[in-house]
mmCIF file of C-alpha atoms in Angstrom:
data_model
loop_
_atom_site.group_PDB
_atom_site.id
_atom_site.type_symbol
_atom_site.label_atom_id
_atom_site.label_comp_id
_atom_site.label_asym_id
_atom_site.label_seq_id
_atom_site.Cartn_x
_atom_site.Cartn_y
_atom_site.Cartn_z
ATOM 1 C CA MET A 1 -57.278 -78.605 -27.555
ATOM 2 C CA ARG A 2 -54.375 -81.128 -29.732
ATOM 3 C CA CYS A 3 -50.662 -80.531 -29.544
ATOM 4 C CA ARG A 4 -49.616 -79.652 -32.966
ATOM 5 C CA SER A 5 -45.780 -79.572 -32.694
ATOM 6 C CA ASN A 6 -43.013 -78.726 -30.058
ATOM 7 C CA ILE A 7 -39.534 -77.895 -29.570
ATOM 8 C CA HIS A 8 -37.206 -79.489 -27.476
ATOM 9 C CA THR A 9 -35.059 -76.757 -26.667
ATOM 10 C CA PHE A 10 -31.784 -78.113 -25.645
ATOM 11 C CA GLU A 11 -32.322 -81.282 -27.027
ATOM 12 C CA ASP A 12 -33.785 -80.366 -30.468
ATOM 13 C CA GLU A 13 -30.107 -80.136 -32.958
ATOM 14 C CA ASP A 14 -32.149 -78.980 -35.842
ATOM 15 C CA PHE A 15 -33.409 -75.694 -33.712
ATOM 16 C CA LEU A 16 -30.476 -75.511 -32.348
ATOM 17 C CA LYS A 17 -28.814 -75.247 -36.018
ATOM 18 C CA ARG A 18 -30.774 -72.523 -36.807
ATOM 19 C CA MET A 19 -30.427 -71.028 -33.490
ATOM 20 C CA THR A 20 -26.726 -70.885 -34.197
ATOM 21 C CA GLN A 21 -26.959 -69.724 -37.394
ATOM 22 C CA CYS A 22 -29.215 -67.141 -36.701
ATOM 23 C CA SER A 23 -27.048 -65.738 -33.906
ATOM 24 C CA THR A 24 -24.088 -66.277 -36.433
ATOM 25 C CA VAL A 25 -25.850 -63.930 -38.921
ATOM 26 C CA THR A 26 -27.125 -61.329 -36.509
ATOM 27 C CA PHE A 27 -23.627 -61.101 -35.405
ATOM 28 C CA ILE A 28 -21.956 -60.475 -38.260
ATOM 29 C CA ILE A 29 -24.849 -57.978 -39.369
ATOM 30 C CA GLY A 30 -24.651 -56.281 -35.976
ATOM 31 C CA LEU A 31 -20.961 -55.938 -35.663
ATOM 32 C CA ALA A 32 -20.824 -54.025 -39.331
ATOM 33 C CA ALA A 33 -23.790 -52.039 -38.071
ATOM 34 C CA THR A 34 -21.201 -50.994 -35.072
ATOM 35 C CA LEU A 35 -18.393 -50.934 -37.077
ATOM 36 C CA VAL A 36 -20.305 -48.012 -39.152
ATOM 37 C CA PHE A 37 -21.883 -46.463 -36.003
ATOM 38 C CA ALA A 38 -18.295 -45.752 -34.451
ATOM 39 C CA VAL A 39 -16.808 -44.182 -37.524
ATOM 40 C CA VAL A 40 -19.741 -42.494 -38.126
ATOM 41 C CA LEU A 41 -19.595 -41.298 -34.282
ATOM 42 C CA ALA A 42 -15.733 -40.627 -34.594
ATOM 43 C CA VAL A 43 -16.461 -38.543 -37.909
ATOM 44 C CA ALA A 44 -19.768 -36.396 -36.907
ATOM 45 C CA VAL A 45 -19.345 -35.938 -33.105
ATOM 46 C CA PRO A 46 -15.797 -37.454 -31.969
ATOM 47 C CA GLU A 47 -16.534 -35.800 -28.446
ATOM 48 C CA SER A 48 -19.026 -38.518 -28.175
ATOM 49 C CA PHE A 49 -16.748 -41.211 -28.814
ATOM 50 C CA ASP A 50 -15.875 -43.839 -26.053
ATOM 51 C CA GLY A 51 -13.402 -42.379 -24.256
ATOM 52 C CA LEU A 52 -12.122 -45.305 -23.063
ATOM 53 C CA LEU A 53 -11.357 -46.275 -26.974
ATOM 54 C CA VAL A 54 -9.618 -42.707 -27.731
ATOM 55 C CA GLY A 55 -7.803 -43.331 -24.619
ATOM 56 C CA ILE A 56 -5.583 -46.212 -26.353
ATOM 57 C CA PHE A 57 -4.038 -43.630 -28.949
ATOM 58 C CA ALA A 58 -4.127 -40.552 -26.864
ATOM 59 C CA GLU A 59 -1.040 -39.450 -25.155
ATOM 60 C CA ASP A 60 -2.509 -39.078 -22.000
ATOM 61 C CA GLY A 61 -4.110 -41.971 -22.200
ATOM 62 C CA ARG A 62 -3.755 -45.468 -20.790
ATOM 63 C CA GLY A 63 -3.438 -47.743 -24.092
ATOM 64 C CA ILE A 64 -3.594 -51.657 -23.645
ATOM 65 C CA VAL A 65 -5.348 -50.825 -20.255
ATOM 66 C CA ASP A 66 -8.219 -48.373 -21.319
ATOM 67 C CA TYR A 67 -8.831 -51.267 -23.702
ATOM 68 C CA LEU A 68 -8.584 -53.765 -21.491
ATOM 69 C CA PHE A 69 -11.518 -51.645 -19.223
ATOM 70 C CA TRP A 70 -13.575 -51.200 -22.414
ATOM 71 C CA ILE A 71 -13.362 -55.268 -23.099
ATOM 72 C CA ALA A 72 -14.741 -55.376 -19.345
ATOM 73 C CA TRP A 73 -17.351 -53.156 -19.810
ATOM 74 C CA VAL A 74 -18.920 -55.001 -22.886
ATOM 75 C CA ALA A 75 -18.622 -58.326 -20.952
ATOM 76 C CA VAL A 76 -20.161 -56.669 -17.449
ATOM 77 C CA ALA A 77 -22.856 -55.338 -19.749
ATOM 78 C CA LEU A 78 -23.491 -58.672 -21.351
ATOM 79 C CA VAL A 79 -23.821 -60.237 -18.405
ATOM 80 C CA VAL A 80 -26.167 -58.017 -17.240
ATOM 81 C CA SER A 81 -28.217 -58.061 -20.189
ATOM 82 C CA LEU A 82 -28.385 -61.757 -20.199
ATOM 83 C CA ALA A 83 -29.942 -61.710 -16.308
ATOM 84 C CA ALA A 84 -32.074 -58.812 -17.586
ATOM 85 C CA HIS A 85 -33.161 -61.215 -20.623
ATOM 86 C CA GLU A 86 -34.580 -63.625 -18.237
ATOM 87 C CA LEU A 87 -35.792 -61.538 -15.790
ATOM 88 C CA VAL A 88 -37.773 -59.436 -18.757
ATOM 89 C CA HIS A 89 -39.482 -62.971 -19.635
ATOM 90 C CA ALA A 90 -40.729 -64.093 -16.000
ATOM 91 C CA ILE A 91 -42.252 -60.678 -15.678
ATOM 92 C CA PHE A 92 -43.938 -61.362 -18.652
ATOM 93 C CA PHE A 93 -44.766 -64.840 -17.893
ATOM 94 C CA LYS A 94 -46.269 -63.427 -14.355
ATOM 95 C CA ALA A 95 -48.334 -61.004 -15.947
ATOM 96 C CA PHE A 96 -50.063 -63.193 -17.798
ATOM 97 C CA ALA A 97 -50.217 -66.211 -15.857
ATOM 98 C CA PRO A 98 -52.642 -67.173 -12.499
ATOM 99 C CA ALA A 99 -52.250 -65.586 -9.733
ATOM 100 C CA GLY A 100 -49.437 -67.485 -7.797
ATOM 101 C CA THR A 101 -48.101 -69.093 -10.956
ATOM 102 C CA ARG A 102 -44.015 -69.536 -10.309
ATOM 103 C CA VAL A 103 -41.477 -68.817 -12.105
ATOM 104 C CA SER A 104 -37.662 -70.811 -12.279
ATOM 105 C CA PHE A 105 -34.987 -70.005 -13.287
ATOM 106 C CA GLY A 106 -31.561 -72.557 -14.477
ATOM 107 C CA ALA A 107 -28.954 -72.725 -16.780
ATOM 108 C CA ASN A 108 -27.988 -75.294 -19.121
ATOM 109 C CA TRP A 109 -24.040 -74.569 -19.207
ATOM 110 C CA LYS A 110 -23.762 -77.854 -22.333
ATOM 111 C CA ARG A 111 -25.473 -75.398 -24.463
ATOM 112 C CA GLY A 112 -24.250 -72.067 -22.788
ATOM 113 C CA MET A 113 -28.008 -70.980 -22.453
ATOM 114 C CA LEU A 114 -30.223 -69.118 -19.254
ATOM 115 C CA TYR A 115 -34.001 -69.631 -19.271
ATOM 116 C CA ALA A 116 -37.016 -68.646 -17.400
ATOM 117 C CA CYS A 117 -39.528 -71.522 -16.931
ATOM 118 C CA ALA A 118 -43.288 -70.936 -15.970
ATOM 119 C CA GLU A 119 -44.043 -75.084 -16.343
ATOM 120 C CA GLY A 120 -47.004 -76.385 -16.853
ATOM 121 C CA ILE A 121 -48.485 -72.715 -17.711
ATOM 122 C CA VAL A 122 -50.888 -72.755 -21.298
ATOM 123 C CA TYR A 123 -50.964 -69.214 -23.003
ATOM 124 C CA THR A 124 -52.424 -67.600 -25.894
ATOM 125 C CA ARG A 125 -50.963 -67.328 -29.120
ATOM 126 C CA SER A 126 -50.605 -63.758 -28.613
ATOM 127 C CA GLN A 127 -49.411 -63.898 -25.332
ATOM 128 C CA TYR A 128 -46.610 -65.943 -25.842
ATOM 129 C CA LEU A 129 -45.391 -63.576 -28.995
ATOM 130 C CA ILE A 130 -45.424 -61.293 -26.429
ATOM 131 C CA ILE A 131 -43.349 -62.907 -23.815
ATOM 132 C CA ALA A 132 -40.425 -64.502 -26.837
ATOM 133 C CA LEU A 133 -40.257 -60.956 -27.937
ATOM 134 C CA ALA A 134 -39.981 -58.871 -24.932
ATOM 135 C CA PRO A 135 -36.714 -59.329 -24.198
ATOM 136 C CA THR A 136 -35.401 -58.367 -27.982
ATOM 137 C CA PHE A 137 -37.689 -54.798 -27.800
ATOM 138 C CA ILE A 138 -36.992 -54.205 -24.073
ATOM 139 C CA VAL A 139 -33.723 -55.083 -22.830
ATOM 140 C CA THR A 140 -31.305 -54.062 -26.305
ATOM 141 C CA PRO A 141 -32.429 -50.248 -26.315
ATOM 142 C CA LEU A 142 -31.639 -50.372 -22.837
ATOM 143 C CA VAL A 143 -28.316 -51.815 -23.280
ATOM 144 C CA VAL A 144 -27.647 -48.937 -26.050
ATOM 145 C CA ALA A 145 -28.936 -45.954 -23.543
ATOM 146 C CA ALA A 146 -26.557 -47.849 -21.063
ATOM 147 C CA GLY A 147 -23.837 -47.165 -23.342
ATOM 148 C CA LEU A 148 -24.956 -43.367 -24.025
ATOM 149 C CA ALA A 149 -25.493 -42.798 -20.310
ATOM 150 C CA CYS A 150 -21.743 -44.054 -19.360
ATOM 151 C CA GLY A 151 -19.712 -42.567 -22.124
ATOM 152 C CA CYS A 152 -19.181 -45.346 -24.145
ATOM 153 C CA PRO A 153 -21.837 -45.818 -27.057
ATOM 154 C CA VAL A 154 -19.768 -47.715 -29.306
ATOM 155 C CA ALA A 155 -19.412 -50.386 -26.313
ATOM 156 C CA GLY A 156 -23.255 -50.449 -25.412
ATOM 157 C CA ALA A 157 -24.444 -51.019 -29.076
ATOM 158 C CA PHE A 158 -21.536 -54.057 -29.357
ATOM 159 C CA ALA A 159 -23.239 -54.901 -26.194
ATOM 160 C CA ALA A 160 -26.352 -54.804 -27.619
ATOM 161 C CA VAL A 161 -25.317 -56.668 -30.670
ATOM 162 C CA LEU A 162 -24.037 -59.874 -28.324
ATOM 163 C CA HIS A 163 -27.849 -59.334 -26.748
ATOM 164 C CA LEU A 164 -29.004 -59.961 -29.679
ATOM 165 C CA THR A 165 -27.155 -62.844 -30.723
ATOM 166 C CA GLY A 166 -29.089 -64.061 -27.362
ATOM 167 C CA CYS A 167 -32.222 -63.815 -28.596
ATOM 168 C CA ALA A 168 -31.888 -66.602 -31.569
ATOM 169 C CA GLY A 169 -33.742 -69.179 -29.217
ATOM 170 C CA ASP A 170 -36.670 -66.697 -29.003
ATOM 171 C CA TRP A 171 -37.447 -66.122 -32.718
ATOM 172 C CA GLY A 172 -36.949 -69.817 -33.328
ATOM 173 C CA TYR A 173 -40.034 -70.024 -31.124
ATOM 174 C CA VAL A 174 -41.885 -67.147 -32.808
ATOM 175 C CA HIS A 175 -40.993 -68.393 -36.352
ATOM 176 C CA GLU A 176 -43.074 -71.789 -35.378
ATOM 177 C CA LEU A 177 -46.068 -69.785 -34.250
ATOM 178 C CA ARG A 178 -45.842 -68.111 -37.442
ATOM 179 C CA ALA A 179 -45.052 -70.949 -39.649
ATOM 180 C CA ASP A 180 -48.420 -72.444 -37.995
ATOM 181 C CA PRO A 181 -51.655 -70.376 -37.890
ATOM 182 C CA LEU A 182 -54.089 -72.620 -36.529
ATOM 183 C CA ILE A 183 -51.455 -72.871 -33.434
ATOM 184 C CA THR A 184 -53.510 -70.949 -30.637
ATOM 185 C CA HIS A 185 -52.452 -71.589 -27.487
ATOM 186 C CA CYS A 186 -48.683 -72.576 -26.139
ATOM 187 C CA GLU A 187 -47.474 -74.265 -22.990
ATOM 188 C CA ASP A 188 -44.192 -73.457 -21.345
ATOM 189 C CA THR A 189 -42.398 -76.891 -20.370
ATOM 190 C CA SER A 190 -39.059 -77.498 -18.834
ATOM 191 C CA TYR A 191 -37.969 -79.020 -22.157
ATOM 192 C CA GLY A 192 -38.788 -75.829 -24.400
ATOM 193 C CA VAL A 193 -42.369 -75.589 -25.105
ATOM 194 C CA CYS A 194 -45.827 -77.289 -26.690
ATOM 195 C CA PHE A 195 -47.927 -75.808 -28.994
ATOM 196 C CA TYR A 196 -51.540 -76.472 -28.990
ATOM 197 C CA GLY A 197 -54.432 -75.467 -31.587
ATOM 198 C CA ASP A 198 -57.743 -75.915 -31.705
ATOM 199 C CA ASP A 199 -59.929 -79.493 -32.017
ATOM 200 C CA GLU A 200 -61.467 -78.343 -34.786
ATOM 201 C CA ASP A 201 -59.313 -76.416 -36.762
ATOM 202 C CA CYS A 202 -56.347 -79.200 -36.345
ATOM 203 C CA ASP A 203 -59.344 -81.994 -37.762
ATOM 204 C CA ALA A 204 -60.114 -79.629 -40.539
ATOM 205 C CA ALA A 205 -56.735 -79.240 -41.354
ATOM 206 C CA PHE A 206 -56.147 -83.124 -40.989
ATOM 207 C CA GLY A 207 -58.868 -83.381 -43.671
ATOM 208 C CA GLU A 208 -57.714 -81.339 -46.203
ATOM 209 C CA GLU A 209 -54.069 -82.783 -45.874
ATOM 210 C CA GLN A 210 -55.712 -86.321 -46.604
ATOM 211 C CA GLU A 211 -57.191 -84.900 -49.513
ATOM 212 C CA GLU A 212 -54.564 -83.604 -50.979
ATOM 213 C CA VAL A 213 -53.484 -87.356 -50.463
ATOM 214 C CA ARG A 214 -56.563 -88.418 -51.920
ATOM 215 C CA SER A 215 -56.351 -86.667 -55.016
#
């Protein structure tokens, strides 16, 4: 195999810029969707609306105290979702790796990012796609379900949106994979990820590029 590209997650400024832009767009769209959801819920099923938010305006409510408790609920849900996010990565890292593979966890506080890493393990393209996208499709609906179960559906929806903004890095990896169909394997590294292609495919692609240059 030959390395076709790599992403230094914490140092690649272009990647970080795209990730920030993706997170921002996700937050704006998600916030709008949450507001629409809150309005529909308040009109159609008012008894299911977040009790803590209702308490802000109700005569028997606690006003700002209820609002602070609602914010605290969102904050706790966000922290738990981010921890669960990395745990889900770790579960799939282990599932697709040889027996005895060690998965480590860490944080880059400068970038405000948590991470799980199975350093040195090479995964197939399809395996890495599953690893990258698993938290998006597993953790997000669980956060929404937790909101419903706790009687705070709007808080759950908003916490889920905040979790999705933290999935931008994973989506960046997926974008790299989709942009290059010749990538067949991915190696998880301490700095990010390295993408590989089979030598024959890479040589054929290089020959086509050279032919285009000559023409």
